[in-house]
Tab-separated table of C-alpha atoms and ligand atoms in Angstrom:
chain	number	residue	atom	x	y	z
J	1	MET	CA	0.000	0.000	0.000
J	2	THR	CA	1.088	3.564	-0.511
J	3	LEU	CA	1.572	5.979	2.357
J	4	SER	CA	-1.363	7.994	1.059
J	5	SER	CA	-3.775	5.044	1.009
J	6	LEU	CA	-2.621	3.841	4.438
J	7	ARG	CA	-3.272	7.306	5.758
J	8	GLN	CA	-6.848	7.113	4.485
J	9	GLN	CA	-7.298	3.741	6.172
J	10	LEU	CA	-5.945	5.123	9.427
J	11	LEU	CA	-8.291	8.085	9.283
J	12	ALA	CA	-11.235	5.821	8.482
J	13	GLY	CA	-10.400	3.661	11.504
J	14	GLN	CA	-9.746	0.601	9.303
J	15	THR	CA	-6.268	0.066	10.722
J	16	THR	CA	-4.041	1.328	13.529
J	17	PRO	CA	-0.380	2.389	13.735
J	18	ALA	CA	0.322	-0.689	15.872
J	19	ALA	CA	-1.295	-2.975	13.287
J	20	ILE	CA	0.773	-1.384	10.527
J	21	LEU	CA	3.967	-1.919	12.528
J	22	SER	CA	3.068	-5.545	13.287
J	23	GLY	CA	2.387	-6.081	9.610
J	24	LEU	CA	5.775	-4.668	8.692
J	25	ALA	CA	7.530	-6.714	11.380
J	26	GLY	CA	5.862	-9.836	9.967
J	27	ALA	CA	6.906	-8.939	6.425
J	28	ILE	CA	10.473	-8.299	7.574
J	29	ALA	CA	10.580	-11.650	9.387
J	30	ALA	CA	9.170	-13.426	6.334
J	31	ARG	CA	11.201	-11.777	3.573
J	32	ASP	CA	14.098	-9.672	4.750
J	33	GLY	CA	16.313	-12.689	5.412
J	34	ARG	CA	16.452	-12.971	1.642
J	35	THR	CA	16.565	-9.295	0.694
J	36	GLY	CA	18.820	-8.009	3.473
J	37	ALA	CA	17.550	-4.437	3.373
J	38	TYR	CA	17.350	-3.922	7.149
J	39	LEU	CA	20.477	-3.596	9.280
J	40	SER	CA	18.337	-3.341	12.401
J	41	HIS	CA	14.889	-2.397	13.613
J	42	ASP	CA	13.480	-1.679	17.035
J	43	LEU	CA	9.841	-2.764	17.126
J	44	GLU	CA	9.430	-2.136	20.840
J	45	SER	CA	10.313	1.556	20.760
J	46	ALA	CA	8.320	2.037	17.536
J	47	MET	CA	5.299	0.439	19.201
J	48	ALA	CA	5.660	2.843	22.129
J	49	GLU	CA	5.585	5.733	19.659
J	50	ALA	CA	2.649	4.186	17.793
J	51	ALA	CA	0.637	4.194	21.013
J	52	GLN	CA	1.073	7.983	21.169
J	53	ALA	CA	0.544	8.661	17.453
J	54	ASP	CA	-1.578	11.676	16.569
J	55	LEU	CA	-3.500	10.628	13.464
J	56	SER	CA	-4.593	14.187	12.706
J	57	LEU	CA	-1.017	15.072	11.699
J	58	PRO	CA	0.051	14.810	8.024
J	59	LEU	CA	2.027	11.575	8.559
J	60	GLY	CA	0.287	10.505	11.758
J	61	GLY	CA	1.122	6.904	12.686
J	62	ILE	CA	3.073	6.093	9.507
J	63	PRO	CA	6.381	4.210	9.927
J	64	ILE	CA	9.237	5.475	7.748
J	65	ALA	CA	12.445	3.452	7.191
J	66	ILE	CA	15.686	5.401	7.576
J	67	LYS	CA	18.982	4.986	5.744
J	68	ASP	CA	21.613	4.103	8.302
J	69	ASN	CA	23.576	7.334	7.846
J	70	ILE	CA	20.838	9.587	9.273
J	71	ASN	CA	20.881	10.040	13.055
J	72	VAL	CA	17.851	8.941	15.063
J	73	LEU	CA	18.182	9.516	18.801
J	74	GLY	CA	19.260	6.387	20.676
J	75	GLN	CA	19.441	4.210	17.560
J	76	PRO	CA	22.488	2.806	15.769
J	77	CYS	CA	23.869	4.761	12.815
J	78	THR	CA	26.431	2.414	11.313
J	79	CYS	CA	26.839	4.069	7.909
J	80	GLY	CA	27.387	0.476	6.719
J	81	SER	CA	30.840	0.678	8.277
J	82	ARG	CA	32.728	-1.356	10.820
J	83	PHE	CA	33.875	1.981	12.180
J	84	LEU	CA	30.474	2.755	13.678
J	85	ALA	CA	28.944	-0.728	13.895
J	86	GLU	CA	30.390	-1.726	17.266
J	87	ASN	CA	29.209	0.827	19.756
J	88	TYR	CA	27.818	4.031	18.273
J	89	ARG	CA	24.337	5.248	19.238
J	90	SER	CA	23.014	8.548	17.899
J	91	PRO	CA	22.954	11.230	20.611
J	92	TYR	CA	20.373	13.334	18.757
J	93	ASP	CA	17.737	13.380	15.992
J	94	ALA	CA	18.630	14.689	12.528
J	95	THR	CA	16.463	17.661	11.558
J	96	VAL	CA	14.555	15.530	9.019
J	97	ILE	CA	13.773	13.044	11.787
J	98	ARG	CA	12.623	15.818	14.107
J	99	LYS	CA	10.354	17.072	11.303
J	100	LEU	CA	9.014	13.597	10.514
J	101	ARG	CA	8.205	13.089	14.189
J	102	ALA	CA	6.542	16.514	14.396
J	103	ALA	CA	4.341	15.387	11.480
J	104	GLY	CA	3.402	12.213	13.363
J	105	ALA	CA	5.625	9.713	11.538
J	106	ILE	CA	7.459	6.892	13.299
J	107	PRO	CA	11.081	6.284	12.253
J	108	PHE	CA	11.276	2.491	11.992
J	109	GLY	CA	14.201	0.498	10.665
J	110	ARG	CA	17.810	1.205	9.779
J	111	MET	CA	18.513	0.528	6.122
J	112	ASN	CA	21.676	-0.896	4.580
J	113	LEU	CA	23.911	1.265	2.391
J	114	ASP	CA	27.306	1.382	0.756
J	115	GLU	CA	29.831	2.278	3.450
J	116	PHE	CA	29.470	6.016	4.168
J	117	ALA	CA	27.213	6.151	1.072
J	118	MET	CA	30.166	5.566	-1.258
J	119	GLY	CA	28.993	3.356	-4.081
J	120	SER	CA	26.177	2.450	-6.428
J	121	SER	CA	25.436	-1.138	-5.435
J	122	THR	CA	25.228	-1.457	-1.624
J	123	GLU	CA	27.945	-4.089	-2.100
J	124	ASN	CA	30.355	-1.705	-0.362
J	125	SER	CA	28.469	-2.179	2.901
J	126	ALA	CA	30.847	-3.747	5.390
J	127	LEU	CA	27.906	-5.303	7.208
J	128	GLN	CA	25.690	-7.330	4.865
J	129	THR	CA	24.578	-7.972	1.300
J	130	THR	CA	21.320	-6.457	0.080
J	131	ARG	CA	19.618	-8.120	-2.883
J	132	ASN	CA	17.255	-6.729	-5.479
J	133	PRO	CA	13.720	-8.027	-4.763
J	134	HIS	CA	13.127	-8.298	-8.535
J	135	ASP	CA	16.056	-10.726	-8.893
J	136	PHE	CA	17.946	-11.931	-5.838
J	137	GLU	CA	21.139	-12.464	-7.838
J	138	ARG	CA	21.321	-8.737	-8.574
J	139	ILE	CA	22.254	-5.553	-6.770
J	140	PRO	CA	19.512	-3.241	-5.537
J	141	GLY	CA	21.668	-0.275	-6.590
J	142	GLY	CA	23.073	2.141	-4.089
J	143	SER	CA	24.057	3.698	-1.994
J	144	SER	CA	20.492	3.834	-0.567
J	145	GLY	CA	20.033	0.184	-1.583
J	146	GLY	CA	18.399	-0.954	1.654
J	147	SER	CA	15.846	1.876	1.489
J	148	ALA	CA	14.933	1.121	-2.134
J	149	ALA	CA	14.871	-2.666	-1.721
J	150	ALA	CA	12.592	-2.509	1.339
J	151	VAL	CA	10.085	-0.210	-0.375
J	152	ALA	CA	10.094	-2.519	-3.424
J	153	ASP	CA	9.848	-5.628	-1.227
J	154	PHE	CA	6.853	-4.249	0.743
J	155	THR	CA	8.804	-4.459	3.995
J	156	ALA	CA	8.686	-0.636	4.258
J	157	ILE	CA	6.009	1.831	3.234
J	158	ALA	CA	8.423	4.625	2.434
J	159	ALA	CA	12.033	5.384	3.277
J	160	LEU	CA	14.591	8.147	3.509
J	161	GLY	CA	17.833	8.002	1.563
J	162	SER	CA	20.654	10.373	0.789
J	163	ASP	CA	21.917	11.376	-2.642
J	164	THR	CA	25.390	12.761	-3.319
J	165	GLY	CA	25.668	11.636	-6.933
J	166	GLY	CA	22.649	9.410	-7.523
J	167	SER	CA	22.239	7.382	-4.351
J	168	ILE	CA	18.478	7.890	-4.138
J	169	ARG	CA	17.639	7.868	-7.861
J	170	GLN	CA	19.792	4.945	-8.988
J	171	PRO	CA	18.563	2.369	-6.433
J	172	ALA	CA	15.008	3.651	-6.967
J	173	SER	CA	15.474	2.972	-10.677
J	174	HIS	CA	16.954	-0.500	-10.114
J	175	CYS	CA	14.195	-1.491	-7.668
J	176	GLY	CA	11.237	0.070	-9.496
J	177	VAL	CA	10.275	2.737	-6.931
J	178	VAL	CA	10.145	6.546	-6.880
J	179	GLY	CA	13.251	8.406	-5.612
J	180	LEU	CA	13.555	12.171	-5.237
J	181	LYS	CA	16.752	14.174	-4.788
J	182	PRO	CA	15.717	17.645	-3.682
J	183	SER	CA	17.607	20.769	-4.769
J	184	TYR	CA	20.724	21.573	-2.772
J	185	GLY	CA	19.585	23.530	0.288
J	186	ARG	CA	15.914	22.458	0.120
J	187	VAL	CA	16.215	19.897	2.939
J	188	SER	CA	18.399	20.242	6.030
J	189	ARG	CA	21.367	17.901	6.184
J	190	TYR	CA	21.859	18.357	9.921
J	191	GLY	CA	22.267	14.871	11.340
J	192	LEU	CA	23.155	13.238	8.014
J	193	VAL	CA	26.658	11.803	8.294
J	194	ALA	CA	28.545	13.939	5.788
J	195	PHE	CA	30.040	12.368	2.668
J	196	ALA	CA	30.551	15.323	0.277
J	197	SER	CA	29.018	18.402	1.834
J	198	SER	CA	28.558	20.469	-1.322
J	199	LEU	CA	26.586	17.617	-2.939
J	200	ASP	CA	24.697	15.693	-0.222
J	201	GLN	CA	20.903	15.898	0.049
J	202	ILE	CA	18.356	13.777	1.929
J	203	GLY	CA	15.240	12.679	0.068
J	204	PRO	CA	12.359	10.163	-0.005
J	205	LEU	CA	12.030	6.734	-1.661
J	206	THR	CA	8.380	5.801	-2.101
J	207	ARG	CA	5.889	3.707	-4.054
J	208	SER	CA	4.144	6.726	-5.591
J	209	VAL	CA	4.894	10.291	-6.601
J	210	GLU	CA	2.180	11.535	-4.256
J	211	ASP	CA	3.973	9.836	-1.357
J	212	ALA	CA	7.229	11.554	-2.338
J	213	ALA	CA	5.387	14.896	-2.363
J	214	ARG	CA	3.920	14.221	1.083
J	215	LEU	CA	7.324	13.419	2.549
J	216	LEU	CA	9.091	16.353	0.892
J	217	GLN	CA	6.368	18.651	2.202
J	218	VAL	CA	7.311	17.672	5.727
J	219	MET	CA	11.093	17.524	5.257
J	220	ALA	CA	11.714	20.728	3.280
J	221	GLY	CA	12.504	24.140	4.669
J	222	PRO	CA	15.156	26.211	6.380
J	223	ASP	CA	17.047	24.995	9.438
J	224	PRO	CA	19.264	27.183	11.615
J	225	LEU	CA	21.393	24.084	12.284
J	226	ASP	CA	22.375	23.724	8.598
J	227	SER	CA	23.806	26.914	7.130
J	228	THR	CA	23.388	25.518	3.599
J	229	SER	CA	19.628	25.120	3.995
J	230	LEU	CA	17.724	27.849	2.167
J	231	GLU	CA	15.311	30.397	3.586
J	232	ALA	CA	13.009	30.009	0.543
J	233	ALA	CA	9.353	29.349	1.401
J	234	VAL	CA	8.147	25.767	0.900
J	235	PRO	CA	5.366	25.611	-1.712
J	236	ASP	CA	2.395	23.238	-1.494
J	237	TYR	CA	3.712	20.156	-3.324
J	238	LEU	CA	0.349	18.386	-3.403
J	239	SER	CA	-2.057	20.974	-4.767
J	240	GLY	CA	-0.742	21.054	-8.369
J	241	LEU	CA	0.248	17.412	-8.528
J	242	ASN	CA	-2.461	16.434	-11.009
J	243	ASP	CA	-2.214	19.502	-13.255
J	244	GLY	CA	-0.658	17.467	-16.065
J	245	VAL	CA	2.034	18.367	-18.562
J	246	LYS	CA	0.025	20.091	-21.277
J	247	GLY	CA	2.046	22.979	-22.710
J	248	LEU	CA	5.225	22.163	-20.778
J	249	ARG	CA	8.486	22.097	-22.728
J	250	LEU	CA	10.557	19.032	-21.923
J	251	GLY	CA	14.168	18.777	-23.118
J	252	LEU	CA	15.967	15.641	-24.289
J	253	PRO	CA	19.723	16.225	-23.942
J	254	LYS	CA	21.503	14.502	-26.801
J	255	GLU	CA	24.441	13.697	-24.496
J	256	TYR	CA	22.127	11.499	-22.366
J	257	PHE	CA	20.875	9.409	-25.275
J	258	GLY	CA	24.189	8.451	-26.909
J	259	GLU	CA	25.934	5.102	-27.157
J	260	GLY	CA	26.241	2.569	-24.369
J	261	ILE	CA	22.615	2.555	-23.244
J	262	ALA	CA	21.023	-0.888	-22.986
J	263	PRO	CA	18.366	-1.220	-25.735
J	264	GLY	CA	15.600	-2.045	-23.234
J	265	VAL	CA	16.420	1.067	-21.179
J	266	ARG	CA	16.324	3.255	-24.265
J	267	ARG	CA	13.025	1.704	-25.381
J	268	GLN	CA	11.267	2.210	-22.047
J	269	VAL	CA	12.566	5.741	-21.546
J	270	GLU	CA	11.547	6.720	-25.077
J	271	ALA	CA	8.098	5.224	-24.503
J	272	ALA	CA	7.721	7.316	-21.328
J	273	VAL	CA	8.758	10.432	-23.255
J	274	GLN	CA	6.192	9.604	-25.972
J	275	ALA	CA	3.490	9.184	-23.355
J	276	LEU	CA	4.231	12.629	-21.916
J	277	ALA	CA	4.121	14.071	-25.442
J	278	ALA	CA	0.751	12.367	-25.950
J	279	GLN	CA	-0.499	14.227	-22.875
J	280	GLY	CA	0.389	17.527	-24.488
J	281	ALA	CA	4.004	18.172	-23.504
J	282	GLU	CA	6.246	19.624	-26.169
J	283	VAL	CA	9.436	17.563	-26.426
J	284	VAL	CA	12.507	19.376	-27.743
J	285	ASP	CA	16.118	18.349	-28.347
J	286	ILE	CA	18.667	20.160	-26.229
J	287	SER	CA	22.376	19.949	-25.469
J	288	LEU	CA	24.242	19.927	-22.155
J	289	PRO	CA	27.685	20.210	-23.713
J	290	HIS	CA	29.829	19.606	-20.620
J	291	THR	CA	28.129	16.305	-19.684
J	292	GLN	CA	31.189	14.300	-20.699
J	293	TYR	CA	33.180	15.899	-17.838
J	294	ALA	CA	30.668	15.122	-15.082
J	295	VAL	CA	32.168	11.805	-13.969
J	296	ALA	CA	35.734	13.145	-13.784
J	297	THR	CA	34.601	16.322	-12.033
J	298	TYR	CA	32.505	14.469	-9.475
J	299	TYR	CA	35.225	11.916	-8.743
J	300	VAL	CA	37.617	14.748	-7.876
J	301	ILE	CA	35.240	16.887	-5.811
J	302	ALA	CA	33.362	14.140	-3.929
J	303	PRO	CA	36.500	12.277	-2.736
J	304	ALA	CA	38.166	15.600	-1.829
J	305	GLU	CA	35.268	16.519	0.434
J	306	ALA	CA	35.024	12.950	1.741
J	307	SER	CA	38.685	12.880	2.724
J	308	SER	CA	38.123	16.004	4.775
J	309	ASN	CA	34.792	14.903	6.297
J	310	LEU	CA	36.081	11.470	7.253
J	311	SER	CA	39.103	12.864	9.108
J	312	ARG	CA	36.816	13.077	12.151
J	313	PHE	CA	36.930	9.280	12.392
J	314	ASP	CA	40.141	9.032	14.355
J	315	GLY	CA	39.405	6.518	17.095
J	316	VAL	CA	39.211	9.268	19.712
J	317	ARG	CA	35.683	10.594	20.028
J	318	TYR	CA	33.480	7.812	18.725
J	319	GLY	CA	33.427	4.608	16.772
J	320	HIS	CA	36.136	2.020	16.414
J	321	ARG	CA	39.254	2.464	18.498
J	322	ALA	CA	42.353	0.336	17.881
J	323	ALA	CA	43.483	-1.710	20.862
J	324	ASN	CA	46.639	-0.795	22.811
J	325	PRO	CA	47.916	2.135	20.739
J	326	THR	CA	51.587	2.951	21.278
J	327	ASP	CA	51.084	6.660	20.607
J	328	ILE	CA	48.617	9.060	18.976
J	329	PRO	CA	49.651	8.493	15.320
J	330	ASP	CA	49.436	4.749	15.928
J	331	LEU	CA	45.911	5.197	17.360
J	332	TYR	CA	44.800	7.221	14.314
J	333	GLN	CA	46.419	4.938	11.783
J	334	ARG	CA	45.272	1.629	13.139
J	335	SER	CA	41.769	2.804	14.007
J	336	ARG	CA	41.322	3.991	10.411
J	337	GLU	CA	43.096	0.985	8.903
J	338	GLU	CA	40.838	-1.414	10.823
J	339	GLY	CA	37.616	0.624	10.694
J	340	PHE	CA	37.324	1.656	7.039
J	341	GLY	CA	36.632	-0.673	4.110
J	342	PRO	CA	38.459	-0.637	0.757
J	343	GLU	CA	36.212	1.780	-1.160
J	344	VAL	CA	36.312	4.342	1.653
J	345	LYS	CA	40.104	4.103	1.769
J	346	ARG	CA	40.244	4.526	-2.008
J	347	ARG	CA	38.160	7.699	-1.777
J	348	ILE	CA	40.267	9.106	1.075
J	349	LEU	CA	43.457	8.443	-0.887
J	350	LEU	CA	42.037	10.013	-4.066
J	351	GLY	CA	40.708	12.991	-2.154
J	352	THR	CA	43.872	13.613	-0.199
J	353	TYR	CA	45.863	13.401	-3.412
J	354	VAL	CA	43.774	15.928	-5.358
J	355	LEU	CA	43.905	18.357	-2.415
J	356	SER	CA	47.621	18.019	-1.784
J	357	SER	CA	49.938	20.905	-2.538
J	358	GLY	CA	51.204	20.678	-6.089
J	359	TYR	CA	48.095	18.827	-7.300
J	360	TYR	CA	45.400	21.098	-5.893
J	361	ASP	CA	45.506	23.472	-8.878
J	362	ALA	CA	45.767	20.688	-11.436
J	363	TYR	CA	42.806	18.715	-10.084
J	364	TYR	CA	40.679	20.306	-7.394
J	365	SER	CA	40.523	23.899	-8.667
J	366	ARG	CA	40.039	22.739	-12.235
J	367	ALA	CA	37.207	20.469	-11.165
J	368	GLN	CA	35.562	23.464	-9.471
J	369	LYS	CA	35.798	25.426	-12.724
J	370	VAL	CA	34.294	22.588	-14.747
J	371	ARG	CA	31.573	22.292	-12.119
J	372	SER	CA	30.606	25.911	-12.908
J	373	LEU	CA	30.401	25.043	-16.605
J	374	ILE	CA	28.161	22.052	-15.855
J	375	ARG	CA	25.928	24.248	-13.702
J	376	ARG	CA	25.771	26.840	-16.494
J	377	ASP	CA	24.724	24.141	-19.003
J	378	PHE	CA	21.607	23.532	-16.907
J	379	GLU	CA	20.931	27.227	-16.341
J	380	THR	CA	21.026	27.800	-20.081
J	381	ALA	CA	18.829	24.778	-20.775
J	382	PHE	CA	16.212	25.927	-18.260
J	383	THR	CA	15.846	29.235	-20.087
J	384	HIS	CA	14.094	27.331	-22.893
J	385	VAL	CA	12.734	24.136	-21.330
J	386	ASP	CA	10.746	23.550	-18.136
J	387	ALA	CA	12.371	20.216	-17.307
J	388	ILE	CA	14.780	17.651	-18.748
J	389	LEU	CA	14.218	13.916	-19.337
J	390	SER	CA	16.834	11.149	-19.429
J	391	PRO	CA	17.523	7.582	-18.355
J	392	VAL	CA	18.663	7.190	-14.722
J	393	THR	CA	21.287	4.581	-15.565
J	394	PRO	CA	22.703	3.160	-18.804
J	395	SER	CA	21.643	-0.399	-17.796
J	396	PRO	CA	19.284	-2.146	-15.392
J	397	ALA	CA	20.637	-3.731	-12.191
J	398	ARG	CA	23.783	-5.790	-12.725
J	399	LYS	CA	24.501	-9.100	-11.037
J	400	LEU	CA	26.093	-9.129	-7.596
J	401	GLY	CA	29.816	-9.037	-8.220
J	402	GLY	CA	31.618	-8.325	-4.969
J	403	SER	CA	35.280	-7.465	-5.229
J	404	ALA	CA	35.420	-8.583	-8.888
J	405	ILE	CA	33.822	-5.274	-9.873
J	406	ASP	CA	36.169	-2.715	-11.440
J	407	PRO	CA	35.761	0.566	-9.496
J	408	LEU	CA	36.309	2.705	-12.588
J	409	GLU	CA	33.527	0.924	-14.485
J	410	GLU	CA	31.296	1.402	-11.474
J	411	TYR	CA	32.078	5.151	-11.415
J	412	LEU	CA	31.288	5.417	-15.132
J	413	SER	CA	27.816	3.935	-14.614
J	414	ASP	CA	26.957	7.086	-12.594
J	415	ILE	CA	27.142	9.113	-15.805
J	416	PHE	CA	23.502	10.327	-15.804
J	417	THR	CA	23.031	11.031	-12.096
J	418	LEU	CA	26.136	13.026	-11.065
J	419	ALA	CA	25.632	16.291	-12.954
J	420	PRO	CA	22.404	17.284	-11.147
J	421	ASN	CA	24.262	17.138	-7.807
J	422	LEU	CA	27.161	19.161	-9.215
J	423	ALA	CA	24.620	21.744	-10.421
J	424	GLY	CA	22.523	21.644	-7.220
J	425	ILE	CA	19.256	21.158	-9.141
J	426	CYS	CA	16.401	18.784	-8.259
J	427	ALA	CA	15.957	15.364	-9.838
J	428	ILE	CA	13.596	12.437	-9.566
J	429	SER	CA	13.589	8.816	-10.721
J	430	VAL	CA	10.231	7.282	-11.605
J	431	PRO	CA	9.627	3.693	-12.731
J	432	CYS	CA	8.959	3.466	-16.479
J	433	GLY	CA	8.520	-0.230	-17.100
J	434	LEU	CA	10.469	-3.455	-17.158
J	435	THR	CA	12.950	-4.899	-19.585
J	436	ALA	CA	14.739	-8.161	-20.227
J	437	PHE	CA	18.473	-7.759	-19.622
J	438	ASP	CA	21.522	-9.988	-19.331
J	439	GLY	CA	19.545	-13.203	-18.812
J	440	ALA	CA	16.885	-11.659	-16.565
J	441	ALA	CA	13.315	-11.590	-17.849
J	442	ALA	CA	12.058	-8.383	-16.306
J	443	LEU	CA	14.077	-5.701	-14.520
J	444	PRO	CA	12.858	-2.188	-13.656
J	445	VAL	CA	13.902	0.842	-15.705
J	446	GLY	CA	13.803	4.399	-14.373
J	447	LEU	CA	13.059	7.686	-16.097
J	448	GLN	CA	15.016	10.627	-14.678
J	449	ILE	CA	13.364	14.048	-14.662
J	450	LEU	CA	15.533	17.073	-13.890
J	451	GLY	CA	14.120	20.393	-12.806
J	452	PRO	CA	15.585	23.810	-12.069
J	453	HIS	CA	16.832	24.724	-8.601
J	454	LEU	CA	13.850	24.672	-6.188
J	455	GLY	CA	11.612	23.408	-9.011
J	456	GLU	CA	10.347	20.393	-7.022
J	457	ALA	CA	6.648	21.241	-7.459
J	458	LEU	CA	6.969	21.143	-11.241
J	459	LEU	CA	9.176	18.057	-11.090
J	460	LEU	CA	6.608	16.176	-9.011
J	461	ARG	CA	3.806	17.232	-11.348
J	462	ILE	CA	5.643	15.830	-14.383
J	463	ALA	CA	6.549	12.687	-12.442
J	464	ARG	CA	2.903	12.255	-11.475
J	465	ALA	CA	1.894	12.492	-15.134
J	466	THR	CA	4.095	9.488	-15.932
J	467	GLU	CA	2.002	7.420	-13.517
J	468	VAL	CA	-1.295	8.188	-15.216
J	469	GLN	CA	-0.097	7.527	-18.747
J	470	GLY	CA	-1.278	3.917	-18.769
F	501	LIG	N1	27.695	6.343	-6.760
F	501	LIG	C1	28.175	7.626	-6.339
F	501	LIG	C2	29.404	7.452	-5.489
F	501	LIG	O1	29.807	6.355	-5.329
F	501	LIG	C3	27.112	8.394	-5.628
F	501	LIG	C4	26.900	7.958	-4.220
F	501	LIG	C5	25.880	8.799	-3.486
F	501	LIG	O2	25.058	9.498	-4.100
F	501	LIG	N2	25.974	8.784	-2.173
F	501	LIG	O3	29.983	8.367	-5.005
């Protein structure tokens, strides 16, 4: 069931928050052993909250699953890392959690992710494997793979994820659910464990566009605890949801429809574009000329910021601490050596390198300049189109591959999702059908819709139109 339909049932007295939680706990017990989306869940404390739930609130009594890099008071927040898995408990609620609670929601469940959200498969989790509910031999995508898999597997009603370069949209696409990355500054990041601070945003993963709108409505807005959150007023995301796409100009960037896209992905995305045109949208060809530099730019900037953010994990204040250190450098080195997994170490090494004296100008400052060009591409495009359409990923979910996967190939598969984060604009992934791929009969394909900065209302309206096309 969607969040919206459950809410109606709650209001009509046909179910209760406790019954919903018991249902989820049963579904988790029955299916999550196979899917592996949940790292942990605390039914007892959720039940205590359910007993107090105020159903008159916008999300009254609705459980929401939380990616395990968002702090919820008293709960674990492992970030999929050994570093935090042993003994860390969150000492406070993230602002999004505080807002969800104020709207009556119940945070329930801690969802698996790539370690510190670094990855596109959830295979970089140091803690467990998450499988795609559409095909258990395949990845759910990542890094919010647990959030997406649970929503697709009906073990969660809706979930929060975080998106630095695609981590909400790509797993949503691979699992056949809706995933929204809000514009930079739209949602407070206070209490999200930082990966790359100029790119990170928290957003919803849901079974319908309306559900995404309901969650964004609650999560969005300024926060004095996050200086990057914007003062801009939050519009009503629900009122115009069904206004349709008639008269809207939608751009197809030629750089997003080139070679290397699986035929089934191209077919389904083109069919979704046709369906929007049939509803009265005007589809026009556009160009985002600096697209080819997005992967290189992102994989300089994101690791640079990560190397700085992760320096706080030193074995002193929280998390893993190496046994019997001989001195302070030994404590730092061994705590980090033992606590971090291989992808995190790779990012820290890359980031430290591109920031180091002598290489800073050659890599980091140049990446910042190219980032401005990528942002300008979108600004120019949005002077003549209302929104942009593309695939989310070049291919559907690949098979689980573990350490046999080449990191560079993995980075390249982020080609369509990175630029929106570099530009700070909003983006959504909506399911647009299934395709046969690589021996699998039917895997989900996602359509990506990109909107201008703070254009979430329009983005959601277009996304909603893709649901009614059938
Ligand atoms: N796949 C990208 C990366 O590995 C994006 C991850 C994310 O959005 N958190 O960095």
